[in-house]
Amino acid sequence: MKKISAFTIACFALAACAPKAVSPPVPARIVGADTIPIPLAEMGARTYKGLGGGLFSGSNTEPADHDATGRTHRNAIQPLDVNGTPSVSGRYVLMSVGGGDVSAAWCSISSAPPCNSWSFAGRATSDLSVNHSSLVIVNGAIRDIGPAMWSSSKSANYNRIRDTRLAPLGLSEKQVQVIWMAFTDSSAEFSVTATQVEAASGLQHIGSTIRALKERYPNLRLLFLSSKRYRGFYPGGEPQSYESAFVVRWAIEAQINQSRGRPPNIDIGSVALSGNGAPWISWGPYLWANGAKPRADGLSWVRADFDSTGLRSSRQGEEKVGGILFDFFRSSTYARCWFLIGPVCN
């Protein structure tokens, strides 16, 4: 099983002098009834390998304090000029981060514009209800790059975004204020099936990437995370894809706990909102459903949603995820007021 070989994160340096940090409870493999994957939002009192359900550990509702902080960060989104100064003629950027499937659903598999009409950005561009005067949608995702290309702020990948995605539109890194980041590629570093080390490496990657994003994009306010979608049509794709949601949940909980005064999670490191160290983190669309078995909201994944390998999206799959993203941004409490024309963030 593929693992991230090495990460150097600040939390290890802090661990010696701070109160003992808390890692998420990742049990060893348990064989039995609770190895049946159920969408997190539908688990109720059931467990999976000893882990409870819910997008927020036992609940699908954003905790009240985290919700209030998210609304504050949402309300701070405003048009900025290239220097990051508020300007009535400025822009704010909504950007994607991830691999090939992220790029294809957001814009195009090539990563470069123009975006396909069935993609998220294609839909948003043609929809008259979307704010086209201040909002600019940019595709930062690209296929065939590893986690290390996102987890270091000095990576050439960030220069690629700056020089080939932002600059041609007259934009700067200081105008990026919202990001959707998804872990939809084939690497299995988010698995909780065997040992805590595997889940820890996924948390380390998320934490390092969050800090790198904030360093490159100092005005980043909101970061929406999505775990992997169903990969059962690809050999070895499950249950790792399902299990990636627990790691994303732990990352969000790490920020919630740190905001409540607890020490940084030892694996993810500091994701504190104070000191401009991290954006506000929460769920983007939860994409996993158990193949052709519909979720309560009707989402399912069929063979035709994937290419001949069963790994990458077909056009039908790209269109499905693009539609889910569009519905998310026009309905989310934390997005609709800056994504659409009319609503006011207050």
Tab-separated table of C-alpha atoms in Angstrom:
chain	number	residue	atom	x	y	z
A	1	MET	CA	0.000	0.000	0.000
A	2	LYS	CA	1.443	3.322	-1.057
A	3	LYS	CA	2.606	5.633	1.731
A	4	ILE	CA	4.065	9.098	1.847
A	5	SER	CA	7.682	8.448	2.714
A	6	ALA	CA	8.593	11.456	4.794
A	7	PHE	CA	7.162	14.695	6.025
A	8	THR	CA	8.684	17.327	8.252
A	9	ILE	CA	6.035	19.233	10.082
A	10	ALA	CA	6.194	21.837	12.793
A	11	CYS	CA	4.059	19.907	15.230
A	12	PHE	CA	6.881	17.480	15.984
A	13	ALA	CA	9.050	20.362	17.098
A	14	LEU	CA	6.226	21.685	19.243
A	15	ALA	CA	5.490	18.346	20.843
A	16	ALA	CA	8.443	18.514	23.192
A	17	CYS	CA	7.290	21.701	24.895
A	18	ALA	CA	3.504	21.642	24.457
A	19	PRO	CA	0.917	19.572	26.326
A	20	LYS	CA	0.616	16.103	24.919
A	21	ALA	CA	-1.130	16.271	21.565
A	22	VAL	CA	-4.000	13.969	20.783
A	23	SER	CA	-4.092	11.690	17.751
A	24	PRO	CA	-7.394	10.388	16.400
A	25	PRO	CA	-8.329	6.886	17.549
A	26	VAL	CA	-7.408	4.551	14.709
A	27	PRO	CA	-7.974	0.944	15.743
A	28	ALA	CA	-6.308	-2.082	14.217
A	29	ARG	CA	-8.236	-3.969	11.551
A	30	ILE	CA	-11.418	-5.479	12.928
A	31	VAL	CA	-13.107	-8.269	10.999
A	32	GLY	CA	-16.861	-8.493	11.397
A	33	ALA	CA	-20.145	-6.741	10.864
A	34	ASP	CA	-18.735	-3.282	11.338
A	35	THR	CA	-16.510	-3.612	8.287
A	36	ILE	CA	-19.499	-2.834	6.055
A	37	PRO	CA	-19.008	0.657	4.580
A	38	ILE	CA	-21.963	2.989	5.036
A	39	PRO	CA	-21.976	6.667	3.991
A	40	LEU	CA	-20.840	8.679	7.008
A	41	ALA	CA	-23.995	10.771	7.121
A	42	GLU	CA	-26.168	7.627	7.256
A	43	MET	CA	-24.329	5.531	9.854
A	44	GLY	CA	-26.447	6.548	12.821
A	45	ALA	CA	-25.363	4.483	15.836
A	46	ARG	CA	-23.500	1.955	13.693
A	47	THR	CA	-19.715	1.783	13.550
A	48	TYR	CA	-17.044	0.984	10.995
A	49	LYS	CA	-13.991	-0.781	12.467
A	50	GLY	CA	-14.814	0.794	15.781
A	51	LEU	CA	-15.269	4.280	14.353
A	52	GLY	CA	-18.539	6.168	14.750
A	53	GLY	CA	-20.359	7.869	11.924
A	54	GLY	CA	-21.308	11.415	11.068
A	55	LEU	CA	-19.448	14.118	9.217
A	56	PHE	CA	-18.546	15.580	12.619
A	57	SER	CA	-18.188	12.465	14.832
A	58	GLY	CA	-21.721	11.481	15.698
A	59	SER	CA	-23.405	14.420	14.009
A	60	ASN	CA	-23.885	15.795	10.523
A	61	THR	CA	-24.306	19.337	11.821
A	62	GLU	CA	-21.465	21.836	11.967
A	63	PRO	CA	-20.611	22.514	15.648
A	64	ALA	CA	-22.009	25.894	16.696
A	65	ASP	CA	-18.660	27.504	17.461
A	66	HIS	CA	-17.092	26.295	14.204
A	67	ASP	CA	-20.172	27.427	12.296
A	68	ALA	CA	-19.895	30.928	13.769
A	69	THR	CA	-16.222	31.127	12.847
A	70	GLY	CA	-16.995	29.941	9.330
A	71	ARG	CA	-19.609	32.656	8.891
A	72	THR	CA	-17.106	35.264	10.071
A	73	HIS	CA	-14.539	34.092	7.534
A	74	ARG	CA	-17.218	33.940	4.841
A	75	ASN	CA	-18.212	37.527	5.577
A	76	ALA	CA	-14.587	38.642	5.199
A	77	ILE	CA	-14.486	37.615	1.528
A	78	GLN	CA	-14.365	40.748	-0.601
A	79	PRO	CA	-12.964	42.027	-3.908
A	80	LEU	CA	-9.222	42.667	-3.665
A	81	ASP	CA	-6.728	44.177	-6.086
A	82	VAL	CA	-3.532	42.336	-7.044
A	83	ASN	CA	-1.817	43.689	-3.931
A	84	GLY	CA	-4.496	42.240	-1.667
A	85	THR	CA	-6.043	45.634	-0.926
A	86	PRO	CA	-9.855	45.948	-0.833
A	87	SER	CA	-11.116	47.480	-4.071
A	88	VAL	CA	-14.579	47.879	-5.588
A	89	SER	CA	-13.082	46.875	-8.931
A	90	GLY	CA	-11.121	43.971	-7.451
A	91	ARG	CA	-11.715	40.229	-7.615
A	92	TYR	CA	-11.839	37.196	-5.344
A	93	VAL	CA	-10.707	33.796	-6.607
A	94	LEU	CA	-12.337	30.412	-6.034
A	95	MET	CA	-9.785	27.728	-6.931
A	96	SER	CA	-9.485	23.935	-7.077
A	97	VAL	CA	-6.612	21.875	-5.670
A	98	GLY	CA	-6.085	18.204	-6.443
A	99	GLY	CA	-5.372	15.702	-9.189
A	100	GLY	CA	-6.771	14.642	-12.534
A	101	ASP	CA	-10.346	13.850	-11.528
A	102	VAL	CA	-10.544	17.136	-9.630
A	103	SER	CA	-9.293	18.992	-12.689
A	104	ALA	CA	-11.737	17.201	-15.006
A	105	ALA	CA	-14.790	17.865	-12.836
A	106	TRP	CA	-13.756	21.448	-12.119
A	107	CYS	CA	-12.743	22.446	-15.641
A	108	SER	CA	-11.003	19.955	-17.948
A	109	ILE	CA	-8.695	16.952	-17.778
A	110	SER	CA	-5.954	19.004	-19.449
A	111	SER	CA	-6.234	21.510	-16.567
A	112	ALA	CA	-6.050	24.406	-19.010
A	113	PRO	CA	-8.969	26.585	-20.083
A	114	PRO	CA	-11.377	26.717	-21.795
A	115	CYS	CA	-13.424	24.644	-19.391
A	116	ASN	CA	-15.809	21.983	-20.631
A	117	SER	CA	-19.440	23.048	-20.610
A	118	TRP	CA	-20.397	20.101	-18.383
A	119	SER	CA	-17.745	20.874	-15.766
A	120	PHE	CA	-18.343	22.914	-12.619
A	121	ALA	CA	-16.628	26.002	-14.043
A	122	GLY	CA	-18.394	25.554	-17.369
A	123	ARG	CA	-21.778	25.479	-15.664
A	124	ALA	CA	-20.933	28.475	-13.490
A	125	THR	CA	-19.740	30.503	-16.474
A	126	SER	CA	-23.024	30.055	-18.327
A	127	ASP	CA	-25.334	30.484	-15.329
A	128	LEU	CA	-26.692	34.021	-14.980
A	129	SER	CA	-27.313	33.617	-11.241
A	130	VAL	CA	-23.565	33.341	-10.557
A	131	ASN	CA	-21.595	36.449	-9.594
A	132	HIS	CA	-19.439	37.136	-12.649
A	133	SER	CA	-18.438	40.658	-11.645
A	134	SER	CA	-16.257	39.886	-8.604
A	135	LEU	CA	-15.858	36.102	-8.561
A	136	VAL	CA	-13.228	34.403	-10.740
A	137	ILE	CA	-13.090	30.597	-10.884
A	138	VAL	CA	-9.615	29.151	-11.469
A	139	ASN	CA	-8.521	25.545	-11.964
A	140	GLY	CA	-5.405	24.871	-9.899
A	141	ALA	CA	-5.767	21.084	-10.048
A	142	ILE	CA	-3.659	18.996	-12.419
A	143	ARG	CA	-3.178	15.291	-13.095
A	144	ASP	CA	-0.105	13.136	-12.521
A	145	ILE	CA	1.546	14.959	-9.626
A	146	GLY	CA	2.214	13.557	-6.170
A	147	PRO	CA	1.261	14.849	-2.709
A	148	ALA	CA	4.683	16.446	-2.187
A	149	MET	CA	3.902	18.899	-4.978
A	150	TRP	CA	1.127	20.363	-2.825
A	151	SER	CA	2.614	20.015	0.660
A	152	SER	CA	5.532	22.418	0.168
A	153	SER	CA	4.920	26.099	-0.496
A	154	LYS	CA	8.194	26.167	-2.449
A	155	SER	CA	6.959	23.562	-4.935
A	156	ALA	CA	7.145	24.476	-8.612
A	157	ASN	CA	3.495	23.445	-8.763
A	158	TYR	CA	2.481	26.670	-7.025
A	159	ASN	CA	4.599	28.669	-9.456
A	160	ARG	CA	2.726	26.885	-12.270
A	161	ILE	CA	-0.580	28.101	-10.876
A	162	ARG	CA	0.747	31.632	-10.386
A	163	ASP	CA	2.285	31.908	-13.851
A	164	THR	CA	-0.130	29.931	-16.055
A	165	ARG	CA	-3.505	30.187	-14.290
A	166	LEU	CA	-3.583	33.438	-12.314
A	167	ALA	CA	-1.273	35.825	-14.186
A	168	PRO	CA	-2.935	35.377	-17.627
A	169	LEU	CA	-6.192	36.559	-16.027
A	170	GLY	CA	-4.521	39.557	-14.413
A	171	LEU	CA	-4.790	37.942	-10.985
A	172	SER	CA	-2.342	37.402	-8.135
A	173	GLU	CA	-1.963	34.909	-5.308
A	174	LYS	CA	-3.231	37.564	-2.897
A	175	GLN	CA	-6.687	37.405	-4.483
A	176	VAL	CA	-7.235	33.669	-3.835
A	177	GLN	CA	-9.768	33.503	-0.984
A	178	VAL	CA	-11.594	30.167	-1.333
A	179	ILE	CA	-10.302	26.700	-2.278
A	180	TRP	CA	-11.937	23.337	-2.833
A	181	MET	CA	-9.412	20.561	-2.205
A	182	ALA	CA	-10.235	16.934	-2.894
A	183	PHE	CA	-8.312	13.704	-2.551
A	184	THR	CA	-9.686	11.733	-5.471
A	185	ASP	CA	-6.593	10.123	-6.977
A	186	SER	CA	-5.436	6.545	-6.583
A	187	SER	CA	-2.872	6.908	-3.796
A	188	ALA	CA	-3.958	5.076	-0.652
A	189	GLU	CA	-2.229	7.120	2.008
A	190	PHE	CA	-5.582	7.907	3.660
A	191	SER	CA	-6.383	4.309	4.584
A	192	VAL	CA	-7.346	3.374	8.146
A	193	THR	CA	-7.420	-0.352	7.417
A	194	ALA	CA	-4.135	-1.541	8.847
A	195	THR	CA	-2.181	0.752	11.129
A	196	GLN	CA	-2.336	4.229	12.545
A	197	VAL	CA	0.780	5.083	10.515
A	198	GLU	CA	-1.203	5.028	7.279
A	199	ALA	CA	-3.904	7.362	8.552
A	200	ALA	CA	-1.239	9.556	10.137
A	201	SER	CA	0.536	10.007	6.809
A	202	GLY	CA	-2.713	11.208	5.272
A	203	LEU	CA	-3.183	13.709	8.082
A	204	GLN	CA	0.413	14.875	7.690
A	205	HIS	CA	-0.197	15.499	3.993
A	206	ILE	CA	-3.394	17.444	4.680
A	207	GLY	CA	-1.749	19.534	7.395
A	208	SER	CA	1.341	20.312	5.338
A	209	THR	CA	-0.813	21.242	2.352
A	210	ILE	CA	-3.070	23.518	4.414
A	211	ARG	CA	-0.062	25.428	5.704
A	212	ALA	CA	1.487	25.615	2.227
A	213	LEU	CA	-1.764	26.977	0.779
A	214	LYS	CA	-1.989	29.642	3.457
A	215	GLU	CA	1.628	30.653	2.867
A	216	ARG	CA	1.104	31.018	-0.879
A	217	TYR	CA	-2.373	32.536	-0.571
A	218	PRO	CA	-2.270	34.791	2.511
A	219	ASN	CA	-5.888	35.946	2.063
A	220	LEU	CA	-7.280	32.408	1.863
A	221	ARG	CA	-10.408	32.420	4.051
A	222	LEU	CA	-12.254	29.172	3.380
A	223	LEU	CA	-10.976	25.687	2.548
A	224	PHE	CA	-13.551	23.051	1.637
A	225	LEU	CA	-12.332	19.434	1.778
A	226	SER	CA	-13.753	16.401	0.009
A	227	SER	CA	-12.690	12.810	0.536
A	228	LYS	CA	-12.488	10.269	-2.261
A	229	ARG	CA	-15.516	9.035	-4.138
A	230	TYR	CA	-16.329	5.366	-4.776
A	231	ARG	CA	-13.518	3.329	-6.398
A	232	GLY	CA	-15.010	-0.149	-6.355
A	233	PHE	CA	-14.684	-0.595	-10.108
A	234	TYR	CA	-10.888	-0.354	-9.818
A	235	PRO	CA	-8.828	-3.186	-8.261
A	236	GLY	CA	-7.897	-2.240	-4.709
A	237	GLY	CA	-9.862	0.992	-4.830
A	238	GLU	CA	-12.020	0.086	-1.852
A	239	PRO	CA	-12.212	0.355	1.082
A	240	GLN	CA	-9.431	2.964	0.956
A	241	SER	CA	-11.632	5.471	-0.847
A	242	TYR	CA	-14.399	5.073	1.704
A	243	GLU	CA	-11.959	5.335	4.597
A	244	SER	CA	-10.431	8.579	3.342
A	245	ALA	CA	-13.496	10.364	4.743
A	246	PHE	CA	-12.476	9.532	8.307
A	247	VAL	CA	-9.105	11.198	7.745
A	248	VAL	CA	-10.772	14.325	6.326
A	249	ARG	CA	-13.119	14.352	9.326
A	250	TRP	CA	-10.168	14.157	11.719
A	251	ALA	CA	-8.497	17.066	9.929
A	252	ILE	CA	-11.585	19.239	10.411
A	253	GLU	CA	-11.929	18.118	14.019
A	254	ALA	CA	-8.270	18.971	14.628
A	255	GLN	CA	-9.001	22.611	13.829
A	256	ILE	CA	-12.179	22.602	15.911
A	257	ASN	CA	-10.332	21.148	18.902
A	258	GLN	CA	-7.408	23.537	18.533
A	259	SER	CA	-9.825	26.479	18.402
A	260	ARG	CA	-11.210	25.245	21.718
A	261	GLY	CA	-7.801	25.457	23.346
A	262	ARG	CA	-6.550	21.912	22.889
A	263	PRO	CA	-2.984	21.320	21.644
A	264	PRO	CA	-2.362	20.654	17.937
A	265	ASN	CA	-3.035	17.150	16.703
A	266	ILE	CA	0.357	15.445	16.624
A	267	ASP	CA	-0.154	14.126	13.078
A	268	ILE	CA	-1.712	17.042	11.242
A	269	GLY	CA	0.222	19.732	13.112
A	270	SER	CA	-1.100	23.190	13.834
A	271	VAL	CA	-4.092	24.308	11.794
A	272	ALA	CA	-4.920	27.199	14.096
A	273	LEU	CA	-6.948	30.075	12.720
A	274	SER	CA	-5.111	32.534	14.951
A	275	GLY	CA	-1.999	34.231	13.633
A	276	ASN	CA	-3.130	33.744	10.032
A	277	GLY	CA	-1.858	30.166	10.241
A	278	ALA	CA	-4.714	28.407	8.429
A	279	PRO	CA	-7.992	29.112	6.661
A	280	TRP	CA	-11.288	27.927	8.105
A	281	ILE	CA	-11.670	24.248	7.197
A	282	SER	CA	-14.842	22.260	6.656
A	283	TRP	CA	-16.529	19.763	4.375
A	284	GLY	CA	-17.036	20.317	0.697
A	285	PRO	CA	-19.289	17.787	-1.043
A	286	TYR	CA	-19.111	14.296	0.468
A	287	LEU	CA	-18.771	12.239	-2.706
A	288	TRP	CA	-18.776	8.610	-1.567
A	289	ALA	CA	-21.709	6.307	-2.210
A	290	ASN	CA	-21.595	2.505	-2.234
A	291	GLY	CA	-21.508	1.956	-5.974
A	292	ALA	CA	-24.896	1.544	-7.613
A	293	LYS	CA	-26.657	1.479	-4.228
A	294	PRO	CA	-28.207	4.953	-3.879
A	295	ARG	CA	-27.570	7.075	-0.813
A	296	ALA	CA	-30.493	8.685	0.973
A	297	ASP	CA	-30.071	11.728	-1.285
A	298	GLY	CA	-30.025	9.539	-4.404
A	299	LEU	CA	-26.300	9.688	-5.213
A	300	SER	CA	-24.843	6.495	-6.667
A	301	TRP	CA	-21.895	5.504	-8.849
A	302	VAL	CA	-22.319	3.162	-11.806
A	303	ARG	CA	-19.745	1.643	-14.144
A	304	ALA	CA	-20.549	4.190	-16.854
A	305	ASP	CA	-19.301	6.976	-14.560
A	306	PHE	CA	-15.743	5.707	-15.066
A	307	ASP	CA	-13.336	5.091	-17.915
A	308	SER	CA	-12.252	1.655	-19.139
A	309	THR	CA	-9.848	1.231	-16.206
A	310	GLY	CA	-12.488	1.951	-13.590
A	311	LEU	CA	-10.229	4.584	-12.057
A	312	ARG	CA	-10.738	7.872	-13.883
A	313	SER	CA	-13.983	9.623	-14.655
A	314	SER	CA	-15.825	9.198	-17.905
A	315	ARG	CA	-17.542	12.263	-19.299
A	316	GLN	CA	-20.669	11.111	-17.471
A	317	GLY	CA	-18.695	10.970	-14.208
A	318	GLU	CA	-17.136	14.385	-14.782
A	319	GLU	CA	-20.578	15.838	-15.402
A	320	LYS	CA	-21.950	14.220	-12.247
A	321	VAL	CA	-19.227	15.640	-9.978
A	322	GLY	CA	-19.404	19.014	-11.742
A	323	GLY	CA	-23.109	19.160	-10.975
A	324	ILE	CA	-22.577	18.193	-7.337
A	325	LEU	CA	-20.023	20.979	-6.978
A	326	PHE	CA	-22.316	23.534	-8.592
A	327	ASP	CA	-25.166	22.588	-6.272
A	328	PHE	CA	-22.833	22.813	-3.277
A	329	PHE	CA	-21.556	26.320	-3.950
A	330	ARG	CA	-24.957	27.773	-4.749
A	331	SER	CA	-26.566	26.282	-1.633
A	332	SER	CA	-23.877	26.185	1.078
A	333	THR	CA	-24.305	28.555	4.016
A	334	TYR	CA	-20.636	29.435	3.631
A	335	ALA	CA	-20.655	30.037	-0.126
A	336	ARG	CA	-23.937	31.083	-1.706
A	337	CYS	CA	-23.740	34.753	-0.646
A	338	TRP	CA	-20.444	35.352	-2.498
A	339	PHE	CA	-21.026	32.784	-5.249
A	340	LEU	CA	-24.400	34.059	-6.434
A	341	ILE	CA	-25.784	37.459	-7.381
A	342	GLY	CA	-28.184	38.862	-4.807
A	343	PRO	CA	-27.516	37.195	-1.439
A	344	VAL	CA	-25.597	39.302	1.075
A	345	CYS	CA	-23.010	37.867	3.464
A	346	ASN	CA	-23.898	39.034	6.966
